[in-house]
Amino acid sequence: MQLCTSNQTRSIVEKLSTCSIHSMLYLIWTLLNIALGVYFIILCFHAARLLKERVGLYAAVIFTFGFLSFAGNSGKKSDSFSENPDVKKWNYVSRDSIVPGDLKFAHAQIDKTWISEIDLTVLCGTKKSSNQTVPVEATSVWSGFVSGYDWKPTSISVRATTGQKYAYTVIGILQWKLLGISLYSQHKTYEGLIELK
């Protein structure tokens, strides 16, 4: 059994403390968003009650339905139910050039906090012309408890290395939002290896 040196132990402790601070920051930001959202809803109920007292029940009902319709109609709409319109795919080769039924997935967790994670999924297949396994498409999504954030990958690069391993580079922007308003954009880059299963 090999023991860690003091430098290795210090390095491990520094990484753990950085990860904990990082996770706590995400947790605090999420809780702040939830608290402000609840406070905003309470303020809306108070405004509706005041409107009812000053103008009447009819005006309060119209205000409530009008406000809810504006809030419900904000955001992107999708024409299809099968795919999430917010998830962007990077296509590398046409599926027509891949041997049918020979698609394999590779999945990697490229960033993780206590409450959420950023994942990379790569779909690979064998090319008909060269009988070589190549990346077909890739996506990156943020999942978990993600209130107050928006992950927008801007570039995903995947290239073959040795065997079943592929090197990836994911570049994206993490938008920090407060009540749906972007306050800060954080540029992130992730690099590593992903293996076909």
C-alpha atoms as a printed R data frame, in Angstrom:
    type eleno elety resid chain resno       x      y       z
1   ATOM     1    CA   MET     A     1   0.000  0.000   0.000
2   ATOM     2    CA   GLN     A     2   1.362  3.387  -1.027
3   ATOM     3    CA   LEU     A     3   0.987  6.377   1.288
4   ATOM     4    CA   CYS     A     4   0.335  9.906   0.026
5   ATOM     5    CA   THR     A     5   3.032 12.519   0.488
6   ATOM     6    CA   SER     A     6   2.178 15.787   2.189
7   ATOM     7    CA   ASN     A     7   2.145 17.603  -1.184
8   ATOM     8    CA   GLN     A     8  -0.332 15.062  -2.601
9   ATOM     9    CA   THR     A     9  -2.507 15.340   0.497
10  ATOM    10    CA   ARG     A    10  -2.434 19.153   0.329
11  ATOM    11    CA   SER     A    11  -3.385 19.019  -3.369
12  ATOM    12    CA   ILE     A    12  -6.345 16.726  -2.645
13  ATOM    13    CA   VAL     A    13  -7.567 18.952   0.209
14  ATOM    14    CA   GLU     A    14  -7.263 22.079  -1.978
15  ATOM    15    CA   LYS     A    15  -9.304 20.442  -4.755
16  ATOM    16    CA   LEU     A    16 -11.992 19.333  -2.298
17  ATOM    17    CA   SER     A    17 -12.248 22.769  -0.682
18  ATOM    18    CA   THR     A    18 -12.430 24.480  -4.090
19  ATOM    19    CA   CYS     A    19 -15.185 22.062  -5.142
20  ATOM    20    CA   SER     A    20 -17.079 22.702  -1.891
21  ATOM    21    CA   ILE     A    21 -16.872 26.490  -2.284
22  ATOM    22    CA   HIS     A    22 -17.925 26.147  -5.912
23  ATOM    23    CA   SER     A    23 -20.918 23.966  -4.967
24  ATOM    24    CA   MET     A    24 -21.933 26.251  -2.099
25  ATOM    25    CA   LEU     A    25 -21.939 29.259  -4.431
26  ATOM    26    CA   TYR     A    26 -24.286 27.445  -6.836
27  ATOM    27    CA   LEU     A    27 -26.523 26.374  -3.944
28  ATOM    28    CA   ILE     A    28 -26.703 29.899  -2.478
29  ATOM    29    CA   TRP     A    29 -27.499 31.398  -5.901
30  ATOM    30    CA   THR     A    30 -30.269 28.821  -6.450
31  ATOM    31    CA   LEU     A    31 -31.780 29.458  -3.008
32  ATOM    32    CA   LEU     A    32 -31.647 33.226  -3.622
33  ATOM    33    CA   ASN     A    33 -33.535 32.746  -6.898
34  ATOM    34    CA   ILE     A    34 -36.184 30.616  -5.202
35  ATOM    35    CA   ALA     A    35 -36.602 33.089  -2.330
36  ATOM    36    CA   LEU     A    36 -36.957 36.052  -4.696
37  ATOM    37    CA   GLY     A    37 -39.395 34.086  -6.877
38  ATOM    38    CA   VAL     A    38 -41.606 33.288  -3.874
39  ATOM    39    CA   TYR     A    39 -41.414 36.917  -2.708
40  ATOM    40    CA   PHE     A    40 -42.409 38.092  -6.206
41  ATOM    41    CA   ILE     A    41 -45.461 35.798  -6.183
42  ATOM    42    CA   ILE     A    42 -46.469 37.160  -2.767
43  ATOM    43    CA   LEU     A    43 -46.126 40.720  -4.099
44  ATOM    44    CA   CYS     A    44 -48.337 39.826  -7.073
45  ATOM    45    CA   PHE     A    45 -51.052 38.531  -4.739
46  ATOM    46    CA   HIS     A    46 -50.838 41.739  -2.698
47  ATOM    47    CA   ALA     A    47 -51.073 43.824  -5.875
48  ATOM    48    CA   ALA     A    48 -54.126 41.858  -7.036
49  ATOM    49    CA   ARG     A    49 -55.769 42.320  -3.640
50  ATOM    50    CA   LEU     A    50 -55.092 46.067  -3.678
51  ATOM    51    CA   LEU     A    51 -56.391 46.292  -7.232
52  ATOM    52    CA   LYS     A    52 -59.555 44.461  -6.181
53  ATOM    53    CA   GLU     A    53 -60.093 46.866  -3.271
54  ATOM    54    CA   ARG     A    54 -59.457 50.021  -5.341
55  ATOM    55    CA   VAL     A    55 -60.905 49.193  -8.751
56  ATOM    56    CA   GLY     A    56 -62.988 46.054  -8.271
57  ATOM    57    CA   LEU     A    57 -63.026 42.288  -8.627
58  ATOM    58    CA   TYR     A    58 -63.421 42.387 -12.420
59  ATOM    59    CA   ALA     A    59 -60.219 44.443 -12.872
60  ATOM    60    CA   ALA     A    60 -58.290 42.167 -10.464
61  ATOM    61    CA   VAL     A    61 -59.348 39.040 -12.407
62  ATOM    62    CA   ILE     A    62 -58.382 40.639 -15.768
63  ATOM    63    CA   PHE     A    63 -55.031 41.750 -14.298
64  ATOM    64    CA   THR     A    64 -54.297 38.250 -12.932
65  ATOM    65    CA   PHE     A    65 -55.145 36.423 -16.179
66  ATOM    66    CA   GLY     A    66 -53.302 39.010 -18.273
67  ATOM    67    CA   PHE     A    67 -50.205 38.802 -16.107
68  ATOM    68    CA   LEU     A    68 -50.226 34.997 -16.137
69  ATOM    69    CA   SER     A    69 -50.650 34.893 -19.927
70  ATOM    70    CA   PHE     A    70 -47.623 37.166 -20.434
71  ATOM    71    CA   ALA     A    71 -45.549 35.142 -17.977
72  ATOM    72    CA   GLY     A    72 -46.619 31.831 -19.531
73  ATOM    73    CA   ASN     A    73 -45.942 32.916 -23.133
74  ATOM    74    CA   SER     A    74 -42.394 34.132 -22.572
75  ATOM    75    CA   GLY     A    75 -39.639 31.866 -23.831
76  ATOM    76    CA   LYS     A    76 -38.967 29.655 -26.839
77  ATOM    77    CA   LYS     A    77 -41.615 27.451 -28.352
78  ATOM    78    CA   SER     A    78 -41.091 24.138 -30.109
79  ATOM    79    CA   ASP     A    79 -42.958 22.817 -33.118
80  ATOM    80    CA   SER     A    80 -42.061 19.246 -32.226
81  ATOM    81    CA   PHE     A    81 -42.692 17.248 -29.100
82  ATOM    82    CA   SER     A    82 -39.967 14.685 -29.750
83  ATOM    83    CA   GLU     A    83 -36.922 16.890 -29.150
84  ATOM    84    CA   ASN     A    84 -36.063 19.558 -26.645
85  ATOM    85    CA   PRO     A    85 -35.558 22.809 -28.600
86  ATOM    86    CA   ASP     A    86 -33.125 24.117 -25.983
87  ATOM    87    CA   VAL     A    87 -30.645 21.262 -26.566
88  ATOM    88    CA   LYS     A    88 -28.345 22.040 -29.470
89  ATOM    89    CA   LYS     A    89 -26.768 19.144 -31.394
90  ATOM    90    CA   TRP     A    90 -23.393 19.232 -33.089
91  ATOM    91    CA   ASN     A    91 -23.539 16.978 -36.166
92  ATOM    92    CA   TYR     A    92 -20.198 15.753 -37.500
93  ATOM    93    CA   VAL     A    93 -21.208 13.283 -40.228
94  ATOM    94    CA   SER     A    94 -24.509 12.440 -41.871
95  ATOM    95    CA   ARG     A    95 -26.404  9.473 -40.419
96  ATOM    96    CA   ASP     A    96 -26.818  8.223 -44.004
97  ATOM    97    CA   SER     A    97 -23.062  7.596 -44.177
98  ATOM    98    CA   ILE     A    98 -23.146  5.375 -41.040
99  ATOM    99    CA   VAL     A    99 -23.752  1.606 -41.013
100 ATOM   100    CA   PRO     A   100 -27.402  1.115 -39.918
101 ATOM   101    CA   GLY     A   101 -27.837 -0.215 -36.379
102 ATOM   102    CA   ASP     A   102 -24.207  0.437 -35.428
103 ATOM   103    CA   LEU     A   103 -24.633  3.540 -33.272
104 ATOM   104    CA   LYS     A   104 -22.989  3.649 -29.830
105 ATOM   105    CA   PHE     A   105 -23.255  6.214 -27.046
106 ATOM   106    CA   ALA     A   106 -20.527  7.693 -24.926
107 ATOM   107    CA   HIS     A   107 -21.493  9.692 -21.858
108 ATOM   108    CA   ALA     A   108 -19.350 11.805 -19.536
109 ATOM   109    CA   GLN     A   109 -20.059 14.031 -16.571
110 ATOM   110    CA   ILE     A   110 -17.842 17.028 -17.333
111 ATOM   111    CA   ASP     A   111 -18.749 19.200 -14.331
112 ATOM   112    CA   LYS     A   112 -20.492 18.331 -11.061
113 ATOM   113    CA   THR     A   113 -21.701 20.307  -8.064
114 ATOM   114    CA   TRP     A   114 -23.802 19.211  -5.095
115 ATOM   115    CA   ILE     A   115 -27.007 20.197  -6.885
116 ATOM   116    CA   SER     A   116 -26.339 19.841 -10.616
117 ATOM   117    CA   GLU     A   117 -24.060 18.521 -13.331
118 ATOM   118    CA   ILE     A   118 -23.047 19.256 -16.913
119 ATOM   119    CA   ASP     A   119 -23.102 16.162 -19.106
120 ATOM   120    CA   LEU     A   120 -21.666 15.397 -22.530
121 ATOM   121    CA   THR     A   121 -23.221 12.740 -24.746
122 ATOM   122    CA   VAL     A   122 -21.530 11.624 -27.958
123 ATOM   123    CA   LEU     A   123 -23.130  9.343 -30.528
124 ATOM   124    CA   CYS     A   124 -20.609  7.355 -32.601
125 ATOM   125    CA   GLY     A   125 -21.024  5.015 -35.540
126 ATOM   126    CA   THR     A   126 -19.091  3.091 -38.172
127 ATOM   127    CA   LYS     A   127 -18.691  4.831 -41.535
128 ATOM   128    CA   LYS     A   128 -19.852  2.792 -44.525
129 ATOM   129    CA   SER     A   129 -16.977  3.959 -46.737
130 ATOM   130    CA   SER     A   130 -14.008  3.410 -44.422
131 ATOM   131    CA   ASN     A   131 -15.325  0.993 -41.756
132 ATOM   132    CA   GLN     A   132 -13.920  3.439 -39.167
133 ATOM   133    CA   THR     A   133 -15.760  4.468 -35.968
134 ATOM   134    CA   VAL     A   134 -16.373  8.222 -35.999
135 ATOM   135    CA   PRO     A   135 -18.363 10.699 -33.900
136 ATOM   136    CA   VAL     A   136 -21.784 11.351 -35.455
137 ATOM   137    CA   GLU     A   137 -23.249 13.954 -33.087
138 ATOM   138    CA   ALA     A   138 -22.751 15.435 -29.630
139 ATOM   139    CA   THR     A   139 -24.828 17.334 -27.067
140 ATOM   140    CA   SER     A   140 -24.121 18.942 -23.718
141 ATOM   141    CA   VAL     A   141 -26.826 19.634 -21.132
142 ATOM   142    CA   TRP     A   142 -27.028 20.948 -17.595
143 ATOM   143    CA   SER     A   143 -29.276 18.844 -15.358
144 ATOM   144    CA   GLY     A   144 -30.279 18.750 -11.733
145 ATOM   145    CA   PHE     A   145 -31.442 21.667  -9.622
146 ATOM   146    CA   VAL     A   146 -30.646 24.484 -12.076
147 ATOM   147    CA   SER     A   147 -32.778 27.427 -10.985
148 ATOM   148    CA   GLY     A   148 -31.020 30.682 -11.831
149 ATOM   149    CA   TYR     A   149 -28.673 29.334 -14.511
150 ATOM   150    CA   ASP     A   150 -28.690 28.742 -18.236
151 ATOM   151    CA   TRP     A   151 -25.992 26.576 -19.886
152 ATOM   152    CA   LYS     A   152 -25.396 27.367 -23.542
153 ATOM   153    CA   PRO     A   153 -22.672 25.289 -25.173
154 ATOM   154    CA   THR     A   154 -21.130 27.224 -28.075
155 ATOM   155    CA   SER     A   155 -18.785 24.553 -29.425
156 ATOM   156    CA   ILE     A   156 -18.311 20.814 -28.978
157 ATOM   157    CA   SER     A   157 -15.325 19.179 -30.609
158 ATOM   158    CA   VAL     A   158 -14.800 15.396 -30.554
159 ATOM   159    CA   ARG     A   159 -11.898 13.564 -32.188
160 ATOM   160    CA   ALA     A   160 -10.692  9.966 -32.138
161 ATOM   161    CA   THR     A   161  -7.595  9.069 -30.129
162 ATOM   162    CA   THR     A   162  -6.720  5.426 -29.474
163 ATOM   163    CA   GLY     A   163  -9.061  2.471 -29.262
164 ATOM   164    CA   GLN     A   164 -12.525  3.382 -28.007
165 ATOM   165    CA   LYS     A   165 -11.452  6.727 -26.499
166 ATOM   166    CA   TYR     A   166 -12.267 10.158 -27.898
167 ATOM   167    CA   ALA     A   167 -10.865 13.525 -26.865
168 ATOM   168    CA   TYR     A   168 -13.457 16.241 -26.354
169 ATOM   169    CA   THR     A   169 -13.480 19.986 -25.912
170 ATOM   170    CA   VAL     A   170 -16.699 21.666 -24.799
171 ATOM   171    CA   ILE     A   171 -16.859 25.459 -24.763
172 ATOM   172    CA   GLY     A   172 -19.912 27.245 -23.465
173 ATOM   173    CA   ILE     A   173 -21.407 30.116 -21.544
174 ATOM   174    CA   LEU     A   174 -23.046 29.720 -18.149
175 ATOM   175    CA   GLN     A   175 -25.506 32.562 -17.652
176 ATOM   176    CA   TRP     A   176 -26.231 33.494 -14.047
177 ATOM   177    CA   LYS     A   177 -29.809 34.758 -13.816
178 ATOM   178    CA   LEU     A   178 -31.832 36.437 -11.119
179 ATOM   179    CA   LEU     A   179 -35.606 36.194 -11.647
180 ATOM   180    CA   GLY     A   180 -34.962 35.271 -15.285
181 ATOM   181    CA   ILE     A   181 -32.722 38.262 -16.033
182 ATOM   182    CA   SER     A   182 -29.129 37.494 -17.053
183 ATOM   183    CA   LEU     A   183 -26.705 39.251 -14.709
184 ATOM   184    CA   TYR     A   184 -23.415 37.554 -15.524
185 ATOM   185    CA   SER     A   185 -22.048 35.321 -18.287
186 ATOM   186    CA   GLN     A   186 -19.290 32.920 -17.298
187 ATOM   187    CA   HIS     A   187 -17.245 31.357 -20.099
188 ATOM   188    CA   LYS     A   188 -16.352 27.711 -19.442
189 ATOM   189    CA   THR     A   189 -14.101 25.237 -21.236
190 ATOM   190    CA   TYR     A   190 -13.981 21.504 -20.507
191 ATOM   191    CA   GLU     A   191 -11.478 19.062 -21.982
192 ATOM   192    CA   GLY     A   192 -10.992 15.371 -21.417
193 ATOM   193    CA   LEU     A   193 -11.453 11.847 -22.713
194 ATOM   194    CA   ILE     A   194 -14.698  9.998 -23.243
195 ATOM   195    CA   GLU     A   195 -14.948  6.258 -23.851
196 ATOM   196    CA   LEU     A   196 -17.472  4.298 -25.888
197 ATOM   197    CA   LYS     A   197 -19.383  1.732 -23.888
